[in-house]
Coordinates of C-alpha atoms in Angstrom, one line a residue:
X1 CA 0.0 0.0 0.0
X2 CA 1.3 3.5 -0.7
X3 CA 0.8 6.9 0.6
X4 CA 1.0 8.5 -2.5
X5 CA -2.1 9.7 -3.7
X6 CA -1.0 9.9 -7.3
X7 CA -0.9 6.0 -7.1
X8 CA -4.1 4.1 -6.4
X9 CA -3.8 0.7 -5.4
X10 CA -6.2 -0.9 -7.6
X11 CA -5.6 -0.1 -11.0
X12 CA -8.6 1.9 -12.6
X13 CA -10.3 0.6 -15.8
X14 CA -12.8 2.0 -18.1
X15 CA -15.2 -0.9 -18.1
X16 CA -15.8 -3.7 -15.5
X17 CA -13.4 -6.8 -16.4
X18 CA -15.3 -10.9 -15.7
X19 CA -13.5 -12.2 -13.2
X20 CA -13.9 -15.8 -12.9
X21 CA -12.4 -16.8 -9.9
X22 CA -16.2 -15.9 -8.3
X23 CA -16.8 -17.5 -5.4
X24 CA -20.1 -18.1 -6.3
X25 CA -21.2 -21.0 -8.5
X26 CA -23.3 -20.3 -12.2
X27 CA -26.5 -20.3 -12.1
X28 CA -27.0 -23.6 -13.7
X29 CA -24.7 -25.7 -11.7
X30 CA -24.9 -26.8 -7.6
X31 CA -22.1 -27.3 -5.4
X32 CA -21.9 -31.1 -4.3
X33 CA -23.8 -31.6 -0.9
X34 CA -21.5 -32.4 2.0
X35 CA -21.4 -36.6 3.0
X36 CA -23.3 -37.1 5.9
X37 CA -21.2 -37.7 9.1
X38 CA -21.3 -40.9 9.9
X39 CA -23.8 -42.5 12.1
X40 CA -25.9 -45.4 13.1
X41 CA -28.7 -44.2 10.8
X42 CA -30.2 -47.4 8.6
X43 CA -29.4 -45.8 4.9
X44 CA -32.4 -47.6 3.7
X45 CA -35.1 -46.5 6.8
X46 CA -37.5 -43.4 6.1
X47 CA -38.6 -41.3 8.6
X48 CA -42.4 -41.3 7.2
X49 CA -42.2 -45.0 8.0
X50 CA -41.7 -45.1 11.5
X51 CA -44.9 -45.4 14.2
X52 CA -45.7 -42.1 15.6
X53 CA -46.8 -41.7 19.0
X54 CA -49.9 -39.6 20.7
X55 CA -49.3 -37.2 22.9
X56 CA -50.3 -38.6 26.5
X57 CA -52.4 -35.7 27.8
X58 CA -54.0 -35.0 24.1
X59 CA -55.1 -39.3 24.0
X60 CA -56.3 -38.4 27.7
X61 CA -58.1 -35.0 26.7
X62 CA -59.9 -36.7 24.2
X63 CA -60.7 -39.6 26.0
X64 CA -61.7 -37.8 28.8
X65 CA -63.6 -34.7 26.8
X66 CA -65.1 -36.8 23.3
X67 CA -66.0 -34.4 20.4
X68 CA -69.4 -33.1 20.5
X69 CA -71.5 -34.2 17.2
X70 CA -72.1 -32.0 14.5
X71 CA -74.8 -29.0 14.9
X72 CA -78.0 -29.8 13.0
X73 CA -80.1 -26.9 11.9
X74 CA -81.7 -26.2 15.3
X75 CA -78.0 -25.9 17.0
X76 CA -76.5 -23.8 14.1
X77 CA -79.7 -21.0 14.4
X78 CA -79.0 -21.2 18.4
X79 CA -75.5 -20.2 18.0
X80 CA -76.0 -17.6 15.7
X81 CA -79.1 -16.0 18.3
X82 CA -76.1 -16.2 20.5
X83 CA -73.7 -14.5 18.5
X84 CA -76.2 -11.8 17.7
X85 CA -77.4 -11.3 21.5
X86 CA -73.9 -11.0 22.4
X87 CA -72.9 -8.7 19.7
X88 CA -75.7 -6.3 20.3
X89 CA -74.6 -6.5 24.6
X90 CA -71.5 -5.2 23.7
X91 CA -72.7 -2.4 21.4
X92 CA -74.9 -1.2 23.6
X93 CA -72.5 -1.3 26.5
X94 CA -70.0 0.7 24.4
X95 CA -72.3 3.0 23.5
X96 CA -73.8 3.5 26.6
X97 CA -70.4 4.4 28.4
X98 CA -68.5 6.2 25.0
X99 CA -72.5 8.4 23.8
X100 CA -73.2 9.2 27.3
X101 CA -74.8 12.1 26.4
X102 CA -77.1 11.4 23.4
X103 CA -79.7 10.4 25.6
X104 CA -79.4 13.4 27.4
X105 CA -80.2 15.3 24.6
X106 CA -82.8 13.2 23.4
X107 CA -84.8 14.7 26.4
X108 CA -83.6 17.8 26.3
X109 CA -85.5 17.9 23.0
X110 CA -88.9 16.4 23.8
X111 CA -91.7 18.3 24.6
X112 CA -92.3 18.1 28.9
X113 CA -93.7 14.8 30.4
X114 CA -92.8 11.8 32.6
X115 CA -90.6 9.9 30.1
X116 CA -88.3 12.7 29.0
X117 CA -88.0 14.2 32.6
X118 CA -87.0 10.6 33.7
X119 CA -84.2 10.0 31.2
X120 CA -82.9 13.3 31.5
X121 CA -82.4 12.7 35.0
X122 CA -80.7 9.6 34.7
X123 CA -79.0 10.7 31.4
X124 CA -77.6 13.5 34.2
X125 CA -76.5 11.1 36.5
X126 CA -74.8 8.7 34.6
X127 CA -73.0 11.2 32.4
X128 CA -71.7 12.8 35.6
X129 CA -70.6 9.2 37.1
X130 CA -68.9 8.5 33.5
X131 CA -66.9 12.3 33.5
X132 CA -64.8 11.1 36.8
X133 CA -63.3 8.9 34.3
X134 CA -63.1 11.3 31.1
X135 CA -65.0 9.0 28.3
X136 CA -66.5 11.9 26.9
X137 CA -62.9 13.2 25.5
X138 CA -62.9 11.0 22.2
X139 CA -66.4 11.9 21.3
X140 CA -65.3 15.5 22.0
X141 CA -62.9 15.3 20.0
X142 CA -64.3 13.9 17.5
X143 CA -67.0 16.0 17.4
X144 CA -64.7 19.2 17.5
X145 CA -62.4 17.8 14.2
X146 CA -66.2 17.8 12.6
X147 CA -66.7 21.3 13.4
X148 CA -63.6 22.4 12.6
X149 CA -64.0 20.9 9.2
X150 CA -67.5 21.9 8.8
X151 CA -66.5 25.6 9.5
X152 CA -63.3 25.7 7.3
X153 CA -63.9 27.9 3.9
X154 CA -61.7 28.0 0.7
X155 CA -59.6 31.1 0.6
X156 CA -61.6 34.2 -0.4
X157 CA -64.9 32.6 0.8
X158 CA -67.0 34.4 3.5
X159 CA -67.0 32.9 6.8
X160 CA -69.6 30.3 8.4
X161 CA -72.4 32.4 9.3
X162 CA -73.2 30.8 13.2
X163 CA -76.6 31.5 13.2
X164 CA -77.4 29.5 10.2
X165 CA -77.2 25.8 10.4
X166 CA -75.1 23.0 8.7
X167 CA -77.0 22.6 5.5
X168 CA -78.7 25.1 5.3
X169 CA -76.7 27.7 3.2

């Protein structure tokens, strides 16, 4: 190696040159597999051939727990009620904790009787249970984004007039 920077130390050439002492085979052709070590291995056994085993505790789960027969029609329509009556319990729970307030304004916007007083006062009291932990924020939230976006105007364009409402221009 020199220090000279006049000199580099591969020579430069103006196109790439094949090199064939590649390390890497052609395409075409396979490097010979290594031999096998040596080993007590019968050269004539396969491995598909020999018995397999259960598991113990999988013979003894099935044993102990059999498969159930097939569903017939009645079973199938049972499991789908299920499915369904589950489905719905969970969207309703999710929508009574995350849309708190939707039935408080429900009642807020029917006329005065026993029905609307009584969900607005249990509207009022769950909502204010529910805002100790803060589930109102992502509705909030989302709600303000929809604002915001209702309310934004192209450049030039006069601004939302408040008291007219979404739609309505």
């Amino acid at each position: 190696m020199t220090n000279s920077r006049d000199e580099p130390p591969i020579p430069l050439e103006p196109f790439p040159v094949h090199r064939p002492e590649s390390p890497f085979p052609p395409l075409g052709e396979s490097l010979a597999a290594p031999p096998d070590p040596p080993s007590d291995w019968i050269e004539t056994a396969d491995a598909h051939d020999l018995p397999t085993r259960e598991n113990a505790l999988v013979a003894l789960g099935r044993f102990a727990f059999p498969p159930a027969p097939p569903l017939d029609d009645e079973g199938i329509a049972a499991r789908e009620r299920r499915w369904t009556s589950r489905t719905m319990l969970v969207a309703t729970a999710f929508l009574l904790v995350f849309n708190a307030v939707s039935p408080l304004n429900w009642a807020r916007q029917q006329p005065p009787g026993w029905v609307p007083d009584t969900v607005r006062q249990l509207s009022e009291v769950w909502t204010a249970q529910l805002a100790v932990f803060a589930v109102y924020q992502p509705r909030q939230g989302v709600r303000e984004m929809w604002e915001a976006v209702r309310d934004a105007r192209f450049i030039g364009q006069d601004e939302a007039d408040a008291s007219t409402p979404a739609g309505e221009s």
